[in-house]
Short mmCIF file of C-alpha atoms and ligand atoms in Angstrom, two decimals:
data_model
loop_
_atom_site.label_atom_id
_atom_site.label_comp_id
_atom_site.label_asym_id
_atom_site.label_seq_id
_atom_site.Cartn_x
_atom_site.Cartn_y
_atom_site.Cartn_z
CA MET A 249 91.92 126.38 -0.64
CA ARG A 250 91.60 130.19 -0.64
CA GLY A 251 92.01 133.12 1.72
CA LEU A 252 92.65 132.19 5.33
CA PHE A 253 92.04 128.52 4.44
CA ALA A 254 94.74 128.45 1.76
CA PRO A 255 97.49 125.98 2.58
CA VAL A 256 100.99 127.31 3.11
CA LYS A 257 103.50 126.01 0.61
CA GLU A 258 106.55 125.50 2.75
CA GLU A 259 107.88 124.59 6.14
CA THR A 260 109.30 127.49 8.12
CA THR A 261 111.62 127.60 11.10
CA ALA A 262 111.99 130.97 12.82
CA TYR A 263 113.78 131.92 16.01
CA GLU A 264 113.24 134.60 18.66
CA MET A 265 110.03 136.12 17.39
CA ALA A 266 109.06 139.70 18.16
CA VAL A 267 106.55 140.01 20.98
CA THR A 268 104.14 142.78 21.89
CA GLY A 269 103.52 142.70 25.63
CA ARG A 270 105.14 140.20 27.98
CA ILE A 271 105.06 136.41 27.80
CA PRO A 272 104.41 134.98 31.29
CA GLU A 273 107.54 133.25 32.63
CA GLU A 274 105.37 130.37 33.81
CA LEU A 275 104.70 129.39 30.20
CA ASP A 276 107.51 126.93 29.72
CA GLY A 277 106.67 124.55 26.89
CA ARG A 278 105.18 124.42 23.42
CA TYR A 279 101.82 125.38 21.98
CA VAL A 280 101.10 123.03 19.08
CA ARG A 281 98.07 123.02 16.78
CA ASN A 282 97.08 120.72 13.95
CA GLY A 283 95.14 121.46 10.79
CA PRO A 284 94.73 120.51 7.14
CA ASN A 285 97.36 121.80 4.75
CA PRO A 286 97.15 119.86 1.50
CA LEU A 287 100.10 119.57 -0.83
CA GLY A 288 99.57 118.61 -4.45
CA VAL A 289 95.78 118.68 -4.79
CA ASP A 290 94.89 117.59 -8.33
CA ASP A 291 91.35 118.92 -8.37
CA PRO A 292 90.68 121.80 -5.93
CA ALA A 293 86.93 121.58 -6.64
CA ALA A 294 86.90 118.05 -5.26
CA TYR A 295 89.01 118.92 -2.23
CA HIS A 296 87.31 118.73 1.16
CA TRP A 297 88.74 120.72 4.06
CA PHE A 298 88.49 117.76 6.43
CA SER A 299 90.65 115.61 4.18
CA GLY A 300 93.78 117.77 3.83
CA ASP A 301 97.17 116.46 4.92
CA GLY A 302 97.94 117.43 8.50
CA MET A 303 100.41 120.16 9.34
CA LEU A 304 101.50 121.03 12.87
CA HIS A 305 102.24 124.60 13.86
CA GLY A 306 104.18 125.03 17.10
CA VAL A 307 105.61 127.86 19.18
CA ARG A 308 108.23 127.25 21.85
CA LEU A 309 107.93 129.56 24.88
CA ARG A 310 110.58 129.72 27.61
CA GLY A 311 111.75 132.33 30.10
CA GLY A 312 109.42 134.97 28.70
CA ARG A 313 110.77 134.47 25.17
CA ALA A 314 109.27 133.00 22.02
CA GLU A 315 112.21 130.78 21.11
CA TRP A 316 110.90 129.32 17.88
CA TYR A 317 108.05 128.77 15.49
CA ARG A 318 107.91 125.66 13.33
CA ASN A 319 105.34 124.28 10.93
CA ARG A 320 105.77 120.69 9.78
CA TRP A 321 103.75 118.34 7.65
CA VAL A 322 103.11 114.98 9.24
CA ARG A 323 105.03 112.48 7.09
CA SER A 324 102.52 109.91 6.00
CA ASP A 325 103.94 107.68 3.26
CA ALA A 326 102.25 109.78 0.58
CA MET A 327 103.49 113.03 2.11
CA ALA A 328 107.06 111.73 2.44
CA MET A 329 106.98 110.76 -1.23
CA ARG A 330 105.59 114.12 -2.31
CA LEU A 331 108.38 115.84 -0.39
CA GLY A 332 110.95 113.55 -1.98
CA GLU A 333 111.87 111.93 1.32
CA LYS A 334 112.27 108.35 2.47
CA ILE A 335 109.14 106.62 3.71
CA LEU A 336 108.99 106.08 7.46
CA HIS A 337 107.88 102.49 7.68
CA GLY A 338 105.51 101.56 10.48
CA PRO A 339 102.26 99.87 11.35
CA ARG A 340 99.03 100.54 9.47
CA HIS A 341 95.33 99.87 9.93
CA LEU A 342 93.44 98.53 6.87
CA ASP A 343 96.30 99.82 4.73
CA MET A 344 95.17 103.41 5.29
CA ASP A 345 97.84 106.07 4.90
CA PHE A 346 96.85 109.51 6.15
CA ALA A 347 98.71 112.40 7.74
CA PRO A 348 96.60 113.15 10.85
CA ASN A 349 95.18 116.68 10.64
CA SER A 350 92.78 117.07 13.56
CA HIS A 351 94.46 117.27 16.93
CA VAL A 352 97.68 116.81 18.86
CA THR A 353 98.23 115.61 22.39
CA ARG A 354 101.02 114.26 24.57
CA PHE A 355 100.46 110.94 26.23
CA ALA A 356 102.81 108.46 27.91
CA GLY A 357 105.74 110.65 26.95
CA ARG A 358 104.89 110.80 23.26
CA LEU A 359 103.57 113.67 21.18
CA LEU A 360 100.85 112.35 18.89
CA ALA A 361 99.12 113.85 15.86
CA LEU A 362 95.56 112.55 15.85
CA VAL A 363 92.76 111.84 13.41
CA GLU A 364 89.57 109.80 13.39
CA GLY A 365 88.07 107.39 10.90
CA GLY A 366 90.42 104.44 11.19
CA SER A 367 93.94 105.53 10.30
CA LEU A 368 96.68 105.54 12.91
CA PRO A 369 98.00 108.43 14.97
CA TYR A 370 101.53 109.59 14.17
CA GLU A 371 104.22 110.29 16.70
CA VAL A 372 106.25 113.48 16.26
CA ASP A 373 109.27 114.68 18.19
CA ALA A 374 109.76 117.81 20.28
CA GLU A 375 110.55 119.81 17.13
CA LEU A 376 107.51 118.44 15.29
CA ASP A 377 109.46 116.13 12.99
CA THR A 378 107.63 112.89 12.29
CA VAL A 379 108.80 109.73 14.06
CA GLY A 380 106.21 107.48 12.41
CA PRO A 381 102.77 105.91 12.75
CA PHE A 382 102.03 104.79 16.29
CA ASP A 383 99.95 101.85 17.52
CA PHE A 384 100.74 101.81 21.25
CA ALA A 385 103.23 98.93 21.06
CA GLY A 386 100.88 96.89 18.92
CA THR A 387 98.00 97.10 21.42
CA LEU A 388 95.78 99.46 19.36
CA PRO A 389 93.18 97.32 17.51
CA GLY A 390 92.47 99.89 14.75
CA GLY A 391 92.69 103.65 14.51
CA LEU A 392 92.46 106.04 17.42
CA ALA A 393 90.38 109.23 17.42
CA ALA A 394 90.73 112.96 16.81
CA HIS A 395 89.51 113.63 20.33
CA THR A 396 90.89 111.91 23.38
CA THR A 397 90.37 112.73 27.05
CA ILE A 398 93.10 112.29 29.60
CA ASP A 399 91.40 111.63 32.92
CA PRO A 400 92.96 114.14 35.35
CA ASP A 401 92.53 111.62 38.18
CA THR A 402 94.02 108.44 36.70
CA GLU A 403 95.97 110.10 33.86
CA GLU A 404 94.74 107.35 31.52
CA LEU A 405 93.71 108.22 27.98
CA HIS A 406 90.11 107.52 26.90
CA CYS A 407 88.53 107.81 23.47
CA VAL A 408 85.91 106.41 21.11
CA ALA A 409 87.28 105.17 17.80
CA TYR A 410 85.17 104.55 14.72
CA CYS A 411 85.89 103.35 11.21
CA TRP A 412 83.90 103.15 7.98
CA ALA A 413 84.69 99.42 7.90
CA TRP A 414 83.40 98.63 11.40
CA PRO A 415 79.80 97.78 12.41
CA TYR A 416 80.63 99.11 15.89
CA VAL A 417 82.36 101.98 17.62
CA GLN A 418 85.16 101.23 20.01
CA TYR A 419 85.64 102.66 23.49
CA LEU A 420 89.34 102.50 24.36
CA VAL A 421 91.29 103.10 27.54
CA VAL A 422 95.06 103.41 27.32
CA GLY A 423 97.01 102.95 30.54
CA THR A 424 99.79 105.26 31.66
CA ASP A 425 102.24 102.62 30.44
CA GLY A 426 101.12 103.48 26.90
CA ARG A 427 99.31 100.18 26.27
CA VAL A 428 95.61 99.78 25.49
CA ARG A 429 94.18 98.15 28.61
CA ARG A 430 90.49 98.13 27.79
CA ARG A 431 88.38 97.88 24.64
CA VAL A 432 84.60 97.76 24.31
CA ASP A 433 83.09 97.31 20.84
CA VAL A 434 79.61 98.84 20.87
CA PRO A 435 77.47 97.78 17.90
CA VAL A 436 75.88 100.67 15.94
CA ASP A 437 73.93 100.76 12.68
CA GLY A 438 74.88 102.65 9.56
CA ARG A 439 78.52 103.63 10.25
CA PRO A 440 77.90 106.95 12.02
CA MET A 441 80.54 109.66 12.23
CA MET A 442 81.48 109.95 15.91
CA HIS A 443 83.89 112.87 16.11
CA ASP A 444 84.09 113.12 19.90
CA PHE A 445 82.62 111.60 23.06
CA SER A 446 82.19 112.58 26.69
CA LEU A 447 83.74 111.16 29.83
CA THR A 448 82.55 111.66 33.40
CA GLU A 449 83.86 110.12 36.62
CA ARG A 450 81.62 107.09 36.08
CA HIS A 451 80.29 107.12 32.51
CA VAL A 452 81.16 107.30 28.83
CA LEU A 453 78.71 109.11 26.51
CA LEU A 454 78.36 108.06 22.86
CA TYR A 455 76.85 110.42 20.27
CA ASP A 456 75.06 108.21 17.71
CA LEU A 457 73.75 110.90 15.33
CA PRO A 458 72.40 111.02 11.77
CA VAL A 459 75.67 111.77 9.93
CA VAL A 460 76.69 108.47 8.39
CA PHE A 461 79.15 106.95 5.94
CA ASN A 462 77.69 107.15 2.45
CA PRO A 463 80.39 107.76 -0.15
CA GLY A 464 78.09 107.27 -3.13
CA GLY A 465 75.08 109.14 -1.81
CA VAL A 466 73.54 112.42 -2.80
CA GLY A 467 75.56 115.56 -2.93
CA VAL A 468 77.93 116.97 -5.45
CA GLY A 469 81.19 118.80 -5.03
CA PRO A 470 83.94 117.93 -2.63
CA SER A 471 84.49 114.30 -1.90
CA PHE A 472 83.72 113.62 1.71
CA PRO A 473 82.12 110.29 2.54
CA TYR A 474 79.81 111.37 5.40
CA VAL A 475 76.37 112.88 4.91
CA TRP A 476 73.19 113.67 6.84
CA GLU A 477 70.65 110.85 6.70
CA PRO A 478 67.12 112.24 7.03
CA GLY A 479 64.87 110.18 9.27
CA ARG A 480 67.68 108.38 11.03
CA PRO A 481 67.06 108.40 14.79
CA ALA A 482 69.52 110.16 17.07
CA ARG A 483 70.51 108.74 20.40
CA LEU A 484 72.87 109.24 23.27
CA GLY A 485 74.55 106.11 24.64
CA VAL A 486 75.49 105.96 28.32
CA LEU A 487 78.09 103.31 29.14
CA PRO A 488 79.38 102.75 32.67
CA ARG A 489 83.16 103.18 32.52
CA GLU A 490 83.81 99.57 33.43
CA GLY A 491 80.71 98.23 31.62
CA GLN A 492 80.37 96.10 28.49
CA ALA A 493 78.52 96.81 25.23
CA ALA A 494 75.31 95.25 26.59
CA ASP A 495 75.37 97.78 29.45
CA VAL A 496 74.97 100.81 27.15
CA ARG A 497 71.70 102.63 27.77
CA TRP A 498 70.50 104.36 24.62
CA LEU A 499 68.40 107.48 25.16
CA GLU A 500 66.49 108.98 22.26
CA ILE A 501 67.29 112.61 21.49
CA ASP A 502 66.23 115.17 18.88
CA PRO A 503 68.15 114.76 15.60
CA CYS A 504 71.23 116.98 15.57
CA PHE A 505 74.95 116.82 15.17
CA VAL A 506 77.63 117.41 17.79
CA PHE A 507 81.27 117.72 16.87
CA HIS A 508 82.37 118.94 20.27
CA PRO A 509 81.23 118.52 23.82
CA MET A 510 82.90 121.08 26.11
CA ASN A 511 82.87 118.87 29.21
CA ALA A 512 80.60 116.44 31.10
CA TYR A 513 80.20 115.52 34.75
CA GLU A 514 78.07 113.70 37.28
CA THR A 515 75.87 115.98 39.39
CA GLU A 516 76.78 116.11 43.05
CA ASP A 517 73.20 116.35 44.35
CA GLY A 518 72.61 112.61 44.53
CA SER A 519 70.08 112.69 41.68
CA GLY A 520 72.24 110.47 39.48
CA ARG A 521 72.13 112.92 36.59
CA ILE A 522 74.87 113.79 34.12
CA VAL A 523 75.40 117.31 32.83
CA VAL A 524 77.01 117.94 29.43
CA HIS A 525 77.89 121.28 27.91
CA LEU A 526 78.27 120.98 24.15
CA VAL A 527 77.98 122.75 20.82
CA ARG A 528 74.97 121.50 18.88
CA TYR A 529 74.09 121.74 15.19
CA GLU A 530 70.50 121.39 14.09
CA ARG A 531 71.79 119.68 10.90
CA LEU A 532 75.13 118.89 9.31
CA PHE A 533 76.06 117.90 5.75
CA ALA A 534 72.37 118.01 4.86
CA LYS A 535 72.59 120.54 2.02
CA GLY A 536 76.01 119.49 0.83
CA ARG A 537 79.32 118.18 1.92
CA THR A 538 81.31 121.38 1.92
CA GLY A 539 80.99 121.88 5.62
CA PRO A 540 78.78 122.85 8.47
CA ASP A 541 75.47 124.06 7.08
CA GLY A 542 72.03 124.97 8.33
CA ALA A 543 71.34 126.72 11.62
CA PRO A 544 74.45 128.00 13.40
CA PRO A 545 76.01 125.87 16.14
CA VAL A 546 75.16 126.97 19.65
CA LEU A 547 76.12 126.11 23.21
CA GLU A 548 73.64 123.90 25.05
CA ARG A 549 73.43 122.19 28.40
CA TRP A 550 72.13 118.63 28.28
CA THR A 551 70.98 117.05 31.52
CA VAL A 552 70.89 113.28 31.26
CA ASP A 553 68.34 111.81 33.64
CA LEU A 554 69.17 108.12 33.78
CA ARG A 555 66.24 107.27 36.07
CA ALA A 556 63.66 108.82 33.77
CA GLY A 557 65.58 107.78 30.64
CA ARG A 558 65.45 111.31 29.24
CA VAL A 559 67.78 114.02 28.03
CA HIS A 560 66.74 117.58 28.80
CA ARG A 561 68.11 120.28 26.48
CA GLU A 562 68.69 123.89 27.38
CA ARG A 563 70.10 126.50 25.02
CA LEU A 564 72.66 128.67 26.81
CA ASP A 565 73.57 131.15 24.10
CA GLU A 566 72.14 132.32 20.78
CA ARG A 567 75.48 133.23 19.27
CA PRO A 568 77.28 130.73 17.03
CA VAL A 569 80.33 129.20 18.68
CA GLU A 570 82.66 126.27 18.08
CA LEU A 571 85.82 124.63 19.40
CA PRO A 572 84.79 124.65 23.09
CA ARG A 573 87.45 123.99 25.73
CA VAL A 574 87.78 123.87 29.50
CA ASP A 575 90.58 123.82 32.02
CA PRO A 576 92.07 120.35 31.44
CA ARG A 577 92.13 119.80 35.22
CA ARG A 578 88.30 120.00 35.23
CA LEU A 579 87.71 117.37 32.52
CA THR A 580 85.15 114.77 33.74
CA LEU A 581 84.42 117.04 36.75
CA PRO A 582 82.02 119.90 37.51
CA HIS A 583 83.34 123.07 35.94
CA ARG A 584 82.37 126.71 36.18
CA TYR A 585 84.09 128.15 33.13
CA GLY A 586 84.33 127.27 29.47
CA TYR A 587 85.84 128.92 26.41
CA ALA A 588 84.88 128.86 22.74
CA VAL A 589 85.51 130.57 19.43
CA LEU A 590 82.79 133.07 18.54
CA GLU A 591 81.77 132.69 14.94
CA SER A 592 80.47 135.60 12.97
CA ALA A 593 78.63 135.97 9.70
CA ASP A 594 78.38 139.74 9.58
CA SER A 595 81.06 140.44 7.03
CA ASP A 596 80.24 140.96 3.38
CA LEU A 597 83.95 140.81 2.73
CA ARG A 598 84.05 137.30 4.06
CA ALA A 599 81.08 136.21 2.00
CA ALA A 600 82.87 137.48 -1.08
CA ARG A 601 86.14 135.81 -0.18
CA PHE A 602 84.76 132.49 0.97
CA PRO A 603 81.58 131.59 -0.89
CA GLY A 604 80.00 128.59 0.81
CA ILE A 605 81.57 129.39 4.15
CA GLU A 606 78.79 130.77 6.30
CA ARG A 607 80.71 131.73 9.40
CA MET A 608 84.26 132.22 10.60
CA GLY A 609 85.93 132.60 13.98
CA CYS A 610 86.09 136.28 14.86
CA GLY A 611 86.43 136.32 18.64
CA LEU A 612 86.61 134.32 21.84
CA VAL A 613 83.93 133.80 24.48
CA LYS A 614 84.43 132.97 28.12
CA TYR A 615 81.37 131.41 29.72
CA ASP A 616 80.63 131.50 33.42
CA LEU A 617 78.26 128.54 33.46
CA GLU A 618 77.46 128.92 37.14
CA ARG A 619 76.28 132.51 36.83
CA GLY A 620 74.98 132.17 33.28
CA THR A 621 77.08 135.05 32.00
CA SER A 622 79.69 135.45 29.29
CA GLU A 623 82.39 137.81 28.15
CA VAL A 624 83.50 138.31 24.58
CA ARG A 625 86.70 139.48 23.01
CA ARG A 626 86.45 140.28 19.32
CA PHE A 627 89.63 140.37 17.25
CA THR A 628 88.64 140.85 13.63
CA SER A 629 85.57 140.71 11.44
CA GLN A 630 87.49 138.82 8.79
CA GLY A 631 87.94 135.49 10.54
CA GLY A 632 91.06 133.65 11.50
CA VAL A 633 90.55 133.28 15.25
CA GLY A 634 91.49 129.77 16.27
CA GLU A 635 90.68 127.50 19.17
CA ALA A 636 91.71 128.85 22.58
CA VAL A 637 93.57 126.47 24.86
CA PHE A 638 93.50 127.16 28.60
CA VAL A 639 96.78 126.84 30.51
CA PRO A 640 96.56 127.06 34.31
CA ALA A 641 98.94 129.53 35.99
CA GLY A 642 100.15 126.72 38.25
CA PRO A 643 99.13 123.27 39.46
CA ASP A 644 96.99 124.69 42.28
CA ALA A 645 95.72 127.80 40.51
CA ALA A 646 91.97 128.52 40.58
CA GLU A 647 89.85 127.31 37.64
CA ASP A 648 90.18 130.48 35.54
CA ASP A 649 93.57 131.59 36.86
CA GLY A 650 95.71 131.12 33.79
CA TRP A 651 95.99 132.00 30.14
CA LEU A 652 94.25 131.35 26.86
CA LEU A 653 96.48 130.66 23.87
CA ALA A 654 95.15 130.97 20.35
CA TYR A 655 96.38 131.62 16.83
CA VAL A 656 94.78 134.81 15.53
CA HIS A 657 95.24 136.12 12.01
CA ALA A 658 96.69 139.65 11.85
CA PRO A 659 95.24 141.09 8.61
CA GLU A 660 97.59 144.08 8.53
CA ARG A 661 100.58 141.78 7.92
CA ASP A 662 98.73 138.73 6.54
CA ALA A 663 100.49 136.61 9.11
CA THR A 664 99.44 135.05 12.39
CA ASP A 665 99.96 136.03 16.02
CA LEU A 666 100.00 133.62 18.91
CA VAL A 667 97.77 135.61 21.25
CA ILE A 668 98.06 135.07 25.01
CA LEU A 669 95.12 136.36 27.05
CA ALA A 670 94.67 136.38 30.80
CA ALA A 671 91.65 134.11 31.23
CA ARG A 672 90.39 136.36 34.04
CA ASP A 673 90.51 139.41 31.79
CA ILE A 674 89.70 138.33 28.25
CA THR A 675 88.23 141.73 27.36
CA GLY A 676 91.48 143.44 28.34
CA GLU A 677 94.53 143.79 26.13
CA PRO A 678 96.30 140.50 25.46
CA VAL A 679 99.13 139.75 27.86
CA ALA A 680 101.26 139.06 24.81
CA ARG A 681 101.14 138.72 21.05
CA VAL A 682 103.88 136.62 19.49
CA HIS A 683 104.28 137.76 15.89
CA LEU A 684 104.85 134.69 13.75
CA PRO A 685 106.61 135.28 10.43
CA VAL A 686 103.94 133.49 8.39
CA ARG A 687 100.22 132.82 8.22
CA VAL A 688 98.82 129.79 10.03
CA PRO A 689 95.85 128.60 7.95
CA VAL A 690 92.48 128.11 9.64
CA GLY A 691 92.73 124.73 11.34
CA PHE A 692 91.43 122.51 14.06
CA HIS A 693 92.72 121.64 17.53
CA GLY A 694 95.82 122.00 19.61
CA ASN A 695 97.26 121.70 23.09
CA TRP A 696 99.79 123.26 25.39
CA ILE A 697 102.62 120.82 25.94
CA PRO A 698 104.40 121.91 29.13
CA ASP A 699 108.05 121.05 29.61
CA ARG A 700 107.27 119.89 33.13
CA GLU A 701 104.09 118.02 33.94
FE1 FE2 B 120 87.21 118.32 16.62
#
């Protein structure tokens, strides 16, 4: 609730923002990012960052100009009431009412704010105003997920949904007509938190890890119902894309937690192996529920050997990173490059300002996973560097020929810049900095929503 995490108190609309540098003309669309921004928290000590009402922050780019910035709360019923507005009636799952705070994506012509755990996504319009909860024309059995993958080949949406009330997790495929066309309920024990999944050309990977639903369990402080369960086995499930629950192969792995895989793909050497790049935590919510704790999260390469039934782990970097992304055209396919936020813990100032927060985003890393090299761009030692989204320069541009877009806090004006970096020159000066009139609190994920697909 404090410092760069502090929620903003109002919705802002600003036009024609000042820009340092030059916005590429090819960037014709909107950059939109979601994150928690609670309104009306009764007891800040009990507030958990993951549970704050979602607020979208968007910047409209066109013709080399930054036409507007908007931040908008997602109007769940509770949020509409708090703002003194009419409730937007719509479908619900298990009577849950939550303003999605985790991600935003466009699919089947609709812009959707996303969250996991069982409540529905919300549709918003081109100016980020809420349309209402969305259940894919009644075809969505429960909630959706924070993380979805749009297969660049078929353009279908895939995800794994989970819910505290379900003794299974649910693999979903939504067709390009916007209707759920496939659903596989995979039984799991103990209601694990499954924040993301991986998709390859032929398989779906399920991360069944020892963070489980336990609202009454040990741990004091903020109310968040998931906690580390010591001794619980960890396993990776491998489901053929068109398979059923009985076809899942479960491979035992070392206990850990994974919020975010970067990408996964089938090897092309005929060995039948799957490669996953991901950010791995040794432990999560083991000491308390305030947030990531324990050893810092690091980038690893997992090689899944289906014949031997083993997962081989390889650490690729010692530095803490999070929020990994790739070129969306390479999702499910072999990729050479990846991007992530570099977290840093080297600031006493930060420790003083955010007790309990061990690390904050201070820079961006570009990985060349083929060569095993990386480049780093540091922005600030005080945190406030958000997820970087890669936008290709054109439909046929090479894998790293494009731009990285990220919200970066500018401490000198206590406001946020939308920073645009050339992905081939991340150590160079940003191509452009769009100076937003307000601060964008530290948040989660976003996407570039082009005007033309
Ligand atoms: Fe996430």
